[in-house]
XYZ file of C-alpha atoms in Angstrom:
644
model
C -44.800 -100.645 -69.256
C -42.551 -99.467 -72.923
C -39.771 -100.686 -74.732
C -36.294 -98.518 -74.533
C -35.082 -100.618 -77.279
C -38.098 -102.540 -79.119
C -35.804 -104.663 -81.401
C -34.405 -107.135 -79.286
C -37.664 -108.159 -78.235
C -38.381 -108.857 -82.219
C -34.979 -110.409 -82.917
C -36.305 -112.835 -80.048
C -39.975 -113.375 -81.325
C -37.714 -114.424 -84.910
C -35.506 -116.268 -83.042
C -38.642 -119.239 -82.060
C -40.209 -118.578 -85.183
C -36.895 -120.459 -86.980
C -37.097 -122.754 -83.404
C -40.586 -124.091 -84.142
C -39.681 -124.543 -87.867
C -36.476 -126.565 -87.004
C -38.735 -128.527 -84.585
C -41.172 -129.696 -87.388
C -38.999 -130.693 -89.863
C -36.987 -132.612 -86.897
C -40.187 -134.214 -86.809
C -40.883 -135.199 -89.771
C -37.901 -136.645 -90.146
C -38.356 -138.399 -86.831
C -41.747 -139.762 -88.447
C -40.225 -140.859 -90.971
C -37.451 -143.068 -89.827
C -39.484 -144.743 -87.894
C -41.554 -145.515 -90.435
C -38.427 -146.949 -92.319
C -37.482 -149.285 -88.226
C -40.668 -151.375 -88.058
C -44.420 -151.448 -89.931
C -47.286 -148.040 -89.909
C -49.467 -150.170 -87.478
C -46.617 -151.016 -84.956
C -45.958 -147.575 -83.687
C -48.538 -146.811 -81.963
C -46.954 -149.589 -79.467
C -43.271 -148.481 -80.497
C -44.257 -144.790 -78.778
C -46.538 -145.457 -75.726
C -44.415 -143.871 -73.783
C -43.613 -141.124 -75.045
C -45.474 -138.371 -74.381
C -47.120 -135.286 -76.600
C -48.108 -133.018 -74.125
C -44.685 -132.976 -72.522
C -42.498 -132.117 -75.577
C -44.645 -129.618 -76.114
C -44.779 -128.646 -72.783
C -40.894 -128.650 -73.013
C -40.823 -126.684 -75.734
C -42.896 -123.427 -74.427
C -40.226 -123.660 -71.526
C -37.636 -122.703 -73.977
C -39.820 -120.777 -76.871
C -40.969 -118.201 -73.706
C -36.739 -118.120 -72.280
C -36.394 -117.082 -75.473
C -38.548 -114.461 -75.865
C -38.402 -113.396 -72.145
C -34.579 -112.667 -72.931
C -35.736 -110.785 -75.732
C -38.299 -108.364 -73.421
C -35.080 -107.711 -71.333
C -32.543 -107.030 -73.708
C -35.579 -104.831 -74.668
C -35.089 -102.365 -71.915
C -39.059 -102.447 -70.388
C -39.995 -99.840 -68.265
C -42.937 -99.790 -65.659
C -43.871 -96.646 -63.743
C -42.228 -93.649 -63.248
C -40.101 -91.186 -60.721
C -39.638 -87.513 -60.595
C -36.096 -86.283 -60.929
C -34.450 -82.006 -59.999
C -32.561 -82.310 -63.994
C -30.055 -79.307 -63.681
C -29.304 -77.329 -67.162
C -25.518 -75.737 -67.121
C -23.553 -73.254 -69.157
C -21.893 -70.316 -68.476
C -22.776 -66.339 -68.451
C -21.996 -64.013 -71.634
C -22.474 -60.627 -71.471
C -21.443 -58.835 -74.613
C -21.086 -55.739 -74.708
C -21.944 -53.639 -78.332
C -20.590 -49.973 -79.256
C -23.612 -48.180 -80.902
C -22.039 -45.020 -81.581
C -21.653 -42.269 -85.148
C -18.659 -43.836 -86.218
C -20.146 -47.404 -85.994
C -22.493 -46.633 -89.510
C -18.890 -46.772 -91.657
C -19.350 -49.106 -94.163
C -15.723 -50.350 -94.324
C -17.208 -53.547 -93.280
C -21.076 -55.316 -95.476
C -23.603 -54.028 -95.141
C -21.878 -51.279 -92.457
C -19.922 -51.851 -89.211
C -23.363 -51.795 -86.482
C -24.959 -54.707 -88.689
C -21.984 -56.942 -89.183
C -20.948 -57.458 -84.941
C -24.425 -57.843 -84.956
C -24.587 -60.656 -87.229
C -22.237 -61.866 -84.952
C -23.597 -61.477 -82.449
C -26.336 -64.249 -83.001
C -23.804 -66.192 -84.621
C -21.688 -66.395 -81.351
C -25.646 -67.074 -79.268
C -26.662 -69.780 -81.218
C -23.096 -71.794 -80.652
C -23.676 -70.505 -76.506
C -27.101 -73.043 -76.094
C -27.977 -73.255 -72.755
C -25.978 -69.756 -71.942
C -27.248 -67.009 -70.571
C -26.678 -64.206 -71.791
C -26.665 -60.571 -71.513
C -26.485 -57.693 -73.589
C -24.917 -53.860 -72.724
C -25.291 -51.018 -75.376
C -23.310 -48.172 -75.089
C -22.784 -45.496 -76.974
C -21.403 -41.393 -74.525
C -23.154 -42.634 -72.060
C -23.473 -48.368 -70.930
C -26.609 -49.094 -70.484
C -27.744 -52.592 -70.251
C -30.485 -53.551 -72.521
C -30.877 -57.211 -71.616
C -30.240 -58.455 -68.047
C -28.540 -62.014 -67.678
C -31.394 -65.168 -68.849
C -32.291 -67.927 -70.379
C -34.065 -66.670 -72.683
C -31.828 -66.638 -76.187
C -35.173 -64.695 -78.434
C -36.192 -62.938 -76.343
C -31.880 -61.362 -76.062
C -32.475 -60.772 -79.628
C -35.363 -58.902 -79.900
C -33.044 -56.726 -76.965
C -29.665 -56.806 -79.778
C -32.284 -56.133 -83.641
C -33.832 -52.495 -81.798
C -30.522 -51.653 -81.370
C -29.478 -48.600 -83.332
C -27.259 -45.243 -83.442
C -28.768 -42.979 -81.666
C -30.340 -44.869 -78.994
C -28.393 -43.789 -76.413
C -28.802 -40.257 -75.450
C -25.198 -38.896 -75.096
C -22.775 -39.240 -78.415
C -19.224 -40.256 -78.677
C -17.928 -43.513 -77.995
C -16.841 -43.822 -73.884
C -15.146 -47.977 -74.123
C -14.661 -47.562 -69.459
C -18.462 -46.501 -69.130
C -19.644 -49.842 -70.149
C -16.682 -52.204 -68.939
C -17.965 -50.298 -65.879
C -21.986 -51.093 -65.532
C -20.302 -54.915 -67.072
C -19.251 -54.782 -63.943
C -22.075 -53.571 -62.664
C -24.397 -56.659 -63.720
C -21.968 -58.779 -62.107
C -21.002 -58.339 -59.711
C -24.532 -59.586 -58.250
C -24.081 -63.311 -60.410
C -22.066 -65.076 -57.652
C -20.631 -67.230 -60.575
C -16.978 -68.607 -60.900
C -16.614 -67.153 -64.458
C -17.388 -63.759 -65.228
C -17.074 -62.924 -69.388
C -17.468 -59.524 -71.385
C -17.189 -59.488 -74.733
C -17.155 -56.632 -75.943
C -17.782 -55.078 -79.443
C -15.997 -51.650 -80.534
C -13.970 -50.390 -83.032
C -11.605 -49.176 -80.143
C -12.632 -45.290 -80.601
C -12.426 -44.373 -77.004
C -12.613 -40.597 -76.970
C -13.358 -40.785 -72.428
C -9.340 -41.943 -73.371
C -10.068 -44.023 -69.226
C -11.009 -46.766 -70.919
C -7.894 -49.142 -69.760
C -7.783 -47.923 -66.363
C -11.537 -48.457 -66.145
C -10.440 -52.531 -67.714
C -7.642 -52.484 -64.630
C -10.657 -52.404 -61.715
C -12.822 -55.349 -63.806
C -9.398 -57.298 -63.619
C -10.099 -57.049 -60.263
C -13.398 -58.232 -59.872
C -12.911 -61.439 -61.660
C -13.653 -59.663 -64.986
C -12.545 -61.233 -67.943
C -12.767 -58.733 -71.599
C -12.177 -60.280 -75.012
C -11.982 -57.476 -77.509
C -13.461 -58.265 -80.825
C -12.032 -55.036 -83.697
C -14.984 -54.497 -86.332
C -14.077 -52.039 -89.063
C -10.233 -51.723 -90.770
C -7.792 -49.512 -89.578
C -7.378 -47.979 -92.994
C -10.457 -46.417 -91.022
C -13.450 -44.304 -93.842
C -16.517 -41.680 -93.892
C -19.718 -41.778 -91.220
C -22.357 -41.863 -93.611
C -24.870 -39.568 -91.897
C -28.326 -38.322 -93.656
C -29.819 -35.022 -93.144
C -32.509 -33.241 -92.945
C -34.496 -33.209 -96.560
C -32.741 -36.521 -96.589
C -29.515 -36.566 -98.816
C -26.292 -38.866 -98.134
C -24.245 -37.006 -96.433
C -20.989 -37.791 -94.569
C -20.159 -36.128 -90.156
C -17.842 -32.797 -90.785
C -16.087 -32.285 -86.955
C -16.640 -29.046 -85.799
C -13.486 -27.494 -87.997
C -16.185 -28.512 -90.476
C -13.114 -31.472 -91.648
C -14.022 -35.096 -92.522
C -14.596 -37.674 -90.580
C -12.899 -40.596 -90.986
C -12.719 -43.593 -87.568
C -10.697 -45.724 -87.635
C -10.387 -49.055 -86.245
C -8.185 -48.223 -83.087
C -7.193 -52.542 -82.705
C -3.883 -50.580 -80.033
C -6.590 -49.165 -77.224
C -9.197 -52.833 -77.784
C -5.804 -55.124 -77.375
C -5.089 -53.102 -74.715
C -8.020 -53.074 -72.411
C -8.068 -57.735 -73.193
C -4.134 -57.992 -71.919
C -4.931 -56.405 -69.228
C -7.705 -58.748 -67.578
C -6.200 -61.718 -68.794
C -8.014 -62.066 -71.877
C -6.932 -61.458 -75.448
C -7.974 -59.754 -79.177
C -9.724 -60.296 -81.920
C -10.801 -58.658 -84.764
C -14.100 -59.049 -86.671
C -13.242 -60.207 -89.816
C -14.515 -59.342 -93.109
C -16.969 -62.822 -92.122
C -17.522 -62.460 -88.838
C -14.272 -65.477 -88.574
C -12.795 -63.475 -84.921
C -16.588 -64.478 -82.723
C -15.619 -68.138 -83.748
C -12.031 -67.427 -82.215
C -13.463 -66.975 -79.301
C -15.620 -68.799 -78.561
C -13.034 -71.337 -79.669
C -10.543 -70.770 -77.763
C -12.078 -69.078 -74.484
C -15.667 -69.890 -74.445
C -16.310 -73.626 -75.423
C -13.266 -75.095 -72.786
C -14.647 -73.619 -69.538
C -16.575 -75.542 -67.434
C -20.586 -74.290 -66.996
C -21.908 -73.614 -64.690
C -26.176 -75.246 -62.738
C -27.604 -72.038 -64.449
C -30.960 -74.219 -64.111
C -33.570 -76.862 -62.960
C -36.403 -78.736 -63.623
C -38.389 -81.448 -62.607
C -38.571 -84.318 -65.272
C -40.656 -87.586 -64.833
C -37.734 -90.906 -65.510
C -39.051 -93.829 -65.823
C -38.426 -97.038 -63.839
C -37.313 -99.783 -65.687
C -38.250 -103.535 -64.783
C -36.560 -105.779 -67.153
C -35.243 -107.876 -64.716
C -39.576 -109.370 -63.785
C -38.985 -111.054 -67.390
C -35.493 -111.544 -67.127
C -36.060 -114.182 -63.681
C -38.467 -116.104 -65.854
C -36.778 -116.733 -68.696
C -34.053 -118.155 -65.968
C -37.178 -119.386 -63.858
C -38.186 -121.097 -67.331
C -34.855 -122.659 -68.329
C -34.920 -124.150 -65.027
C -37.438 -126.597 -65.335
C -37.652 -127.664 -68.635
C -35.202 -130.157 -67.896
C -36.923 -131.265 -65.500
C -40.439 -132.345 -67.608
C -39.293 -135.413 -69.322
C -40.589 -136.725 -71.801
C -42.288 -140.409 -70.854
C -44.990 -140.570 -69.454
C -45.711 -140.927 -65.419
C -43.718 -138.331 -64.597
C -44.810 -134.870 -63.115
C -44.992 -132.507 -64.771
C -45.487 -128.762 -63.326
C -47.853 -126.007 -64.920
C -46.396 -123.550 -66.522
C -49.847 -121.248 -67.575
C -48.801 -118.511 -65.516
C -45.475 -117.752 -67.447
C -47.917 -118.594 -70.944
C -50.381 -115.820 -68.785
C -47.663 -114.055 -68.825
C -46.615 -113.659 -72.657
C -50.490 -113.495 -73.440
C -51.327 -109.772 -71.565
C -51.675 -107.201 -73.344
C -48.412 -104.519 -72.291
C -49.788 -100.925 -71.210
C -48.670 -97.956 -73.496
C -46.073 -94.913 -72.939
C -47.974 -92.886 -70.781
C -48.405 -89.740 -72.601
C -45.656 -86.876 -69.711
C -43.380 -89.657 -71.352
C -44.722 -87.887 -75.387
C -44.548 -84.806 -73.493
C -40.804 -85.184 -72.242
C -39.386 -85.497 -75.936
C -41.131 -82.629 -77.295
C -40.768 -80.456 -74.374
C -36.387 -81.515 -75.286
C -36.926 -80.786 -79.440
C -37.927 -77.626 -78.974
C -41.320 -78.157 -80.161
C -43.657 -76.440 -76.700
C -46.500 -76.037 -78.868
C -47.032 -80.135 -78.603
C -45.568 -80.440 -75.464
C -47.818 -78.500 -74.011
C -50.873 -80.227 -75.542
C -49.433 -83.602 -73.858
C -48.742 -81.908 -70.853
C -52.421 -81.274 -70.730
C -53.361 -84.229 -70.460
C -51.390 -86.053 -68.419
C -51.999 -83.115 -65.725
C -56.037 -83.925 -65.598
C -54.630 -85.883 -62.625
C -53.566 -83.261 -60.423
C -50.352 -83.889 -59.757
C -48.396 -80.953 -58.925
C -45.484 -81.584 -60.315
C -47.063 -81.965 -63.671
C -49.020 -79.527 -63.603
C -45.063 -76.930 -62.622
C -44.005 -78.804 -66.312
C -47.374 -78.763 -67.641
C -46.296 -74.143 -66.323
C -43.029 -74.604 -67.995
C -43.915 -75.386 -71.362
C -46.766 -72.521 -72.494
C -44.578 -70.732 -70.853
C -43.022 -71.308 -73.296
C -44.928 -71.165 -75.758
C -46.183 -67.734 -74.907
C -49.054 -68.750 -73.505
C -48.545 -67.155 -70.124
C -52.368 -66.949 -68.860
C -52.162 -70.510 -68.792
C -48.923 -70.533 -67.609
C -49.632 -68.860 -64.313
C -52.347 -71.168 -63.951
C -50.400 -74.039 -63.627
C -48.036 -73.078 -61.906
C -50.220 -70.958 -59.014
C -52.252 -74.712 -59.244
C -48.202 -76.365 -57.938
C -48.297 -74.362 -55.300
C -50.727 -76.967 -53.418
C -47.406 -79.079 -53.664
C -46.490 -80.496 -50.204
C -42.713 -79.989 -51.019
C -41.025 -76.788 -50.605
C -38.096 -76.250 -52.975
C -41.313 -77.495 -55.152
C -43.356 -73.765 -53.660
C -40.012 -71.442 -54.483
C -39.293 -73.274 -58.110
C -43.769 -72.136 -58.892
C -43.817 -68.363 -57.056
C -40.575 -67.827 -58.906
C -41.999 -69.003 -62.254
C -45.473 -67.518 -61.561
C -43.630 -64.398 -60.829
C -42.220 -64.021 -64.305
C -45.749 -65.327 -65.871
C -47.091 -62.272 -64.141
C -44.473 -59.116 -65.243
C -44.392 -61.504 -69.147
C -48.521 -60.679 -68.839
C -48.048 -57.355 -67.733
C -45.847 -56.436 -70.705
C -48.186 -57.928 -73.927
C -51.461 -55.114 -72.425
C -48.384 -52.770 -71.500
C -49.514 -49.863 -74.740
C -54.155 -50.952 -74.042
C -54.363 -50.745 -70.453
C -51.241 -49.416 -67.615
C -53.801 -50.177 -65.235
C -54.236 -53.874 -65.981
C -50.083 -53.803 -66.340
C -49.438 -52.444 -62.197
C -51.796 -54.619 -61.796
C -49.848 -58.141 -63.249
C -46.340 -56.394 -62.635
C -47.474 -55.798 -58.434
C -49.015 -59.679 -58.601
C -44.836 -60.592 -60.087
C -43.629 -58.705 -57.141
C -45.284 -60.133 -54.371
C -44.838 -63.592 -56.067
C -41.566 -62.678 -56.167
C -41.030 -62.291 -52.141
C -43.186 -65.872 -51.426
C -40.713 -67.123 -53.981
C -37.713 -64.761 -51.241
C -39.702 -65.451 -47.971
C -39.611 -70.263 -48.510
C -35.529 -69.688 -50.491
C -33.514 -66.198 -49.137
C -30.039 -67.159 -51.261
C -32.167 -67.310 -54.130
C -30.644 -64.261 -56.031
C -32.245 -64.938 -59.377
C -35.415 -63.561 -57.565
C -34.201 -60.905 -55.389
C -32.818 -59.407 -59.119
C -36.115 -59.579 -60.564
C -37.753 -58.218 -57.932
C -36.342 -55.216 -57.806
C -36.775 -55.010 -61.550
C -40.373 -55.855 -61.678
C -40.694 -52.864 -59.002
C -38.162 -50.482 -60.816
C -40.811 -50.318 -64.168
C -43.730 -50.345 -61.618
C -42.575 -46.995 -60.076
C -41.508 -45.718 -63.839
C -45.024 -46.271 -65.267
C -47.677 -44.824 -62.348
C -45.020 -42.020 -62.322
C -45.509 -41.673 -65.642
C -49.489 -42.364 -65.505
C -49.693 -39.236 -62.658
C -46.963 -37.312 -64.769
C -50.504 -38.098 -67.822
C -52.693 -37.276 -64.974
C -51.162 -33.864 -63.158
C -50.957 -33.146 -67.508
C -54.590 -32.883 -67.900
C -55.604 -31.899 -64.907
C -54.220 -28.789 -65.830
C -55.437 -29.373 -69.264
C -59.819 -29.135 -67.644
C -58.483 -26.128 -66.109
C -57.119 -23.406 -68.747
C -60.490 -24.922 -70.984
C -62.822 -23.630 -68.507
C -60.661 -20.436 -67.641
C -60.354 -20.247 -71.408
C -64.242 -20.712 -71.526
C -65.230 -17.936 -68.250
C -63.018 -15.002 -69.866
C -64.858 -12.504 -72.646
C -62.824 -13.252 -76.048
C -60.320 -10.004 -75.964
C -60.607 -10.208 -80.176
C -64.403 -9.009 -79.663
C -63.858 -6.040 -77.223
C -60.911 -5.200 -80.053
C -63.206 -5.188 -82.612
C -66.441 -3.047 -80.159
C -63.480 -0.910 -79.301
C -62.858 0.194 -83.337
C -66.350 0.712 -83.621
C -66.976 2.329 -81.697
C -63.884 4.987 -82.565
C -65.453 4.806 -85.598
C -68.182 6.283 -85.123
C -66.615 8.978 -82.735
C -64.015 10.059 -85.730
C -67.599 10.331 -87.091
C -69.394 12.544 -85.351
C -66.098 15.143 -85.388
C -65.821 15.150 -89.251
C -69.415 15.483 -89.515
C -69.467 19.200 -86.894
C -67.232 17.699 -83.665
C -69.233 16.571 -80.187
C -69.485 17.996 -77.761
C -66.500 16.989 -75.842
C -68.540 15.712 -71.956
C -70.620 13.213 -74.634
C -66.496 12.406 -75.792
C -65.765 11.853 -72.577
C -68.741 9.449 -71.111
C -67.619 7.283 -74.258
C -64.743 6.651 -73.018
C -65.418 5.998 -69.033
C -68.310 3.665 -70.413
C -65.129 1.768 -72.611
C -62.812 1.953 -69.408
C -65.845 -0.413 -67.970
C -65.901 -2.318 -70.686
C -62.352 -3.367 -70.259
C -60.614 -6.330 -68.627
C -58.299 -5.455 -66.661
C -55.276 -7.035 -68.850
C -51.920 -5.959 -69.469
C -51.889 -3.869 -71.936
C -54.742 -1.538 -70.164
C -53.135 0.150 -67.995
C -50.203 1.510 -70.867
C -53.350 2.541 -72.499
C -55.392 4.651 -70.319
C -52.858 7.562 -69.874
C -52.463 7.978 -73.751
C -56.958 8.734 -74.438
C -56.225 11.029 -71.399
C -54.029 13.060 -73.783
C -55.939 12.185 -77.481
C -58.828 13.486 -74.908
C -56.935 16.538 -74.346
C -55.681 17.451 -77.833
C -59.350 16.572 -79.555
C -60.705 19.061 -77.157
C -57.420 21.478 -79.505
C -58.309 20.275 -82.120
C -61.832 21.165 -81.407
C -60.892 25.089 -80.721
C -58.412 24.962 -83.733
C -61.660 23.822 -86.446
C -63.633 26.677 -85.408
C -65.031 29.106 -88.123
C -64.067 32.873 -87.474
C -67.149 33.721 -88.541
C -70.132 32.411 -91.290
C -72.072 29.606 -90.335
C -70.964 25.679 -90.202
C -72.629 25.380 -94.017
C -70.572 28.020 -96.048
C -67.132 26.159 -94.682
C -67.089 22.969 -95.915
C -66.303 20.732 -92.294
C -63.415 18.659 -95.358
C -61.811 21.676 -96.041
C -61.560 23.259 -91.985
C -59.533 20.069 -91.029
C -57.349 20.025 -93.575
C -56.750 23.746 -92.469
C -56.270 23.448 -89.159
C -53.733 20.463 -89.943
C -52.014 22.622 -91.630
C -52.183 25.429 -89.458
C -51.220 23.156 -86.908
C -48.240 25.548 -84.994
C -44.995 24.235 -84.551
C -43.741 21.586 -82.380
C -47.471 20.012 -81.373
C -48.658 16.856 -84.020
C -51.868 17.297 -85.761
C -54.932 15.862 -85.517
C -54.316 13.290 -88.045
C -50.783 12.215 -86.714
C -52.036 11.438 -83.125
C -55.230 9.366 -83.909
C -52.887 7.682 -85.794
C -50.422 7.493 -82.974
C -53.246 6.444 -80.752
C -54.446 3.496 -83.164
C -50.870 2.549 -83.311
C -50.087 2.026 -79.655
C -54.102 0.277 -79.234
C -52.570 -2.104 -81.815
C -49.444 -2.943 -80.256
C -51.705 -3.851 -77.216
C -53.692 -6.615 -78.524
C -50.364 -8.713 -79.285
C -46.972 -10.330 -76.719
C -44.604 -11.752 -78.041
C -43.952 -15.448 -77.406
C -41.007 -16.517 -75.180
C -38.858 -18.862 -76.531
C -35.501 -18.549 -75.038
C -36.285 -20.952 -72.275
C -36.919 -24.230 -75.212
C -33.771 -23.307 -77.117
C -31.222 -26.463 -76.710
C -28.087 -25.467 -74.540
C -25.676 -24.731 -76.925
C -21.976 -25.379 -75.702
C -19.315 -23.031 -74.920
C -16.583 -21.782 -77.601
C -13.843 -23.821 -75.361
C -15.958 -26.696 -75.142
C -14.991 -29.591 -77.847
C -17.973 -31.653 -78.831
C -17.401 -34.695 -80.118
C -20.215 -36.838 -81.278
C -19.305 -39.714 -82.999
């Protein structure tokens, strides 16, 4: 048993103690008065009909009534019941401009970082509301779907930097269209988009997109980041220096806050525009004027253990004591009903509060580790509802494995609503488990995400109208398909690499073939300079070289060259032969020089033919690399590119 307000019981005990002191003082004064009235030895006879025992019983009943009334006011609680509590809030989708113009430093430290700090302040004010995040530049992307997990939202916000969106520029219309698609799936009465930007709409169709969003019931509150005077856009060069962005004409780009465009976008949806300011005061105005007055919607529910009030018991006993006390007289001979039962109730010890109440308090205070420990102790009796709350505390504490096990254990409940919520939360826990091991073990991630999809399917079978379960299932399915495609691509690349390595091992080295050809050519030249080798030996050696070479790309071009060279070698031998005398009478070197000098006009000398053949063979071994396919697409001369 527990007490909601134990101070009342302490006050009742203090009153009882003061009453006892008053009675003792009254008894001493009464005895003193009797001693003045008669002698001491006559007092027993005079007070023989007065029963001290009955007087004590009457006083005990009065004291018990006082204490029991204080106990009733203290709010005793014994036993509990389970109730489903609803979390209420609104859905707020936030769009942040991450184009290069947001690097301008007309606000400190720059436009993008100042906007991030303002968004953090706004999320802290939203409390239990759901939030989502859109990043946009030339195109837009839903960075974080609508969620109650503000920690995950802030992590996604911190990751936003210029360049995270591949398409350059600033397209407000794309952000509005993505917001339309995201809010269209939410069955809510109020659809809000808070857009942070400097207002430079390079695409120029933001107002038309805002009118289309207004037709879907979406209100767009715009927050201008920057100053109308504008500022240059700093960029980092390839050598690490800080420079300023220039347009295609070589002029410096100065980004200015376009308040007029942002105001028209907001007014087209029935909302309003606020400048962010140097300290983010614009966010405070948007929250106070637009978000705070909105009615809250039911966003989530969970089972809560509610204790039962038992103030009726002590109140009834107190009234009983007050009713019995006048019936008991102080004189002897009258019937006296025993009040032992009342005294036993007052003396009985009360049970201490069970651990589930402490767990509820820890969970409400955000101390999820302590709540997890308390729920783990309380769930030992196997209550499915306590097990469900154990899983919720484990999920909040980041122990996703324990959360998944607890939600799976909670499926033993016979309550269909509790089973549906257990399947839904089990799917969330399995997704988080797979997300943690994505880099280390992609196969384990795919297995966990498939289990998450199965859990969402079970939840949808129990409640086909659960839009959150349907959205989460589609999201996890897309992530799983992306991961499977990545794994298949990696496996294909590895197989292709292994095939290339095997082909390279089987083919002879091109360098070794070229070295062998050079060595044979040097031997041929040495024989010719020594006196000339027979033509048949040269032809036979050329045939052997041709048989040893593989049919490579440059081989077909070398064969005609070799035949031409053989013919020129025959002519060289004929010209180099002396007219008379022995070969010893004329040195081979002088004979060769004379043959080169006597070459007829229009015909190549042997040395020139040999040099030409060597150069052609060297060129055949090297092929230029084709890199045209890897060059980035250059914009047309008439196409204007604006990437800020």
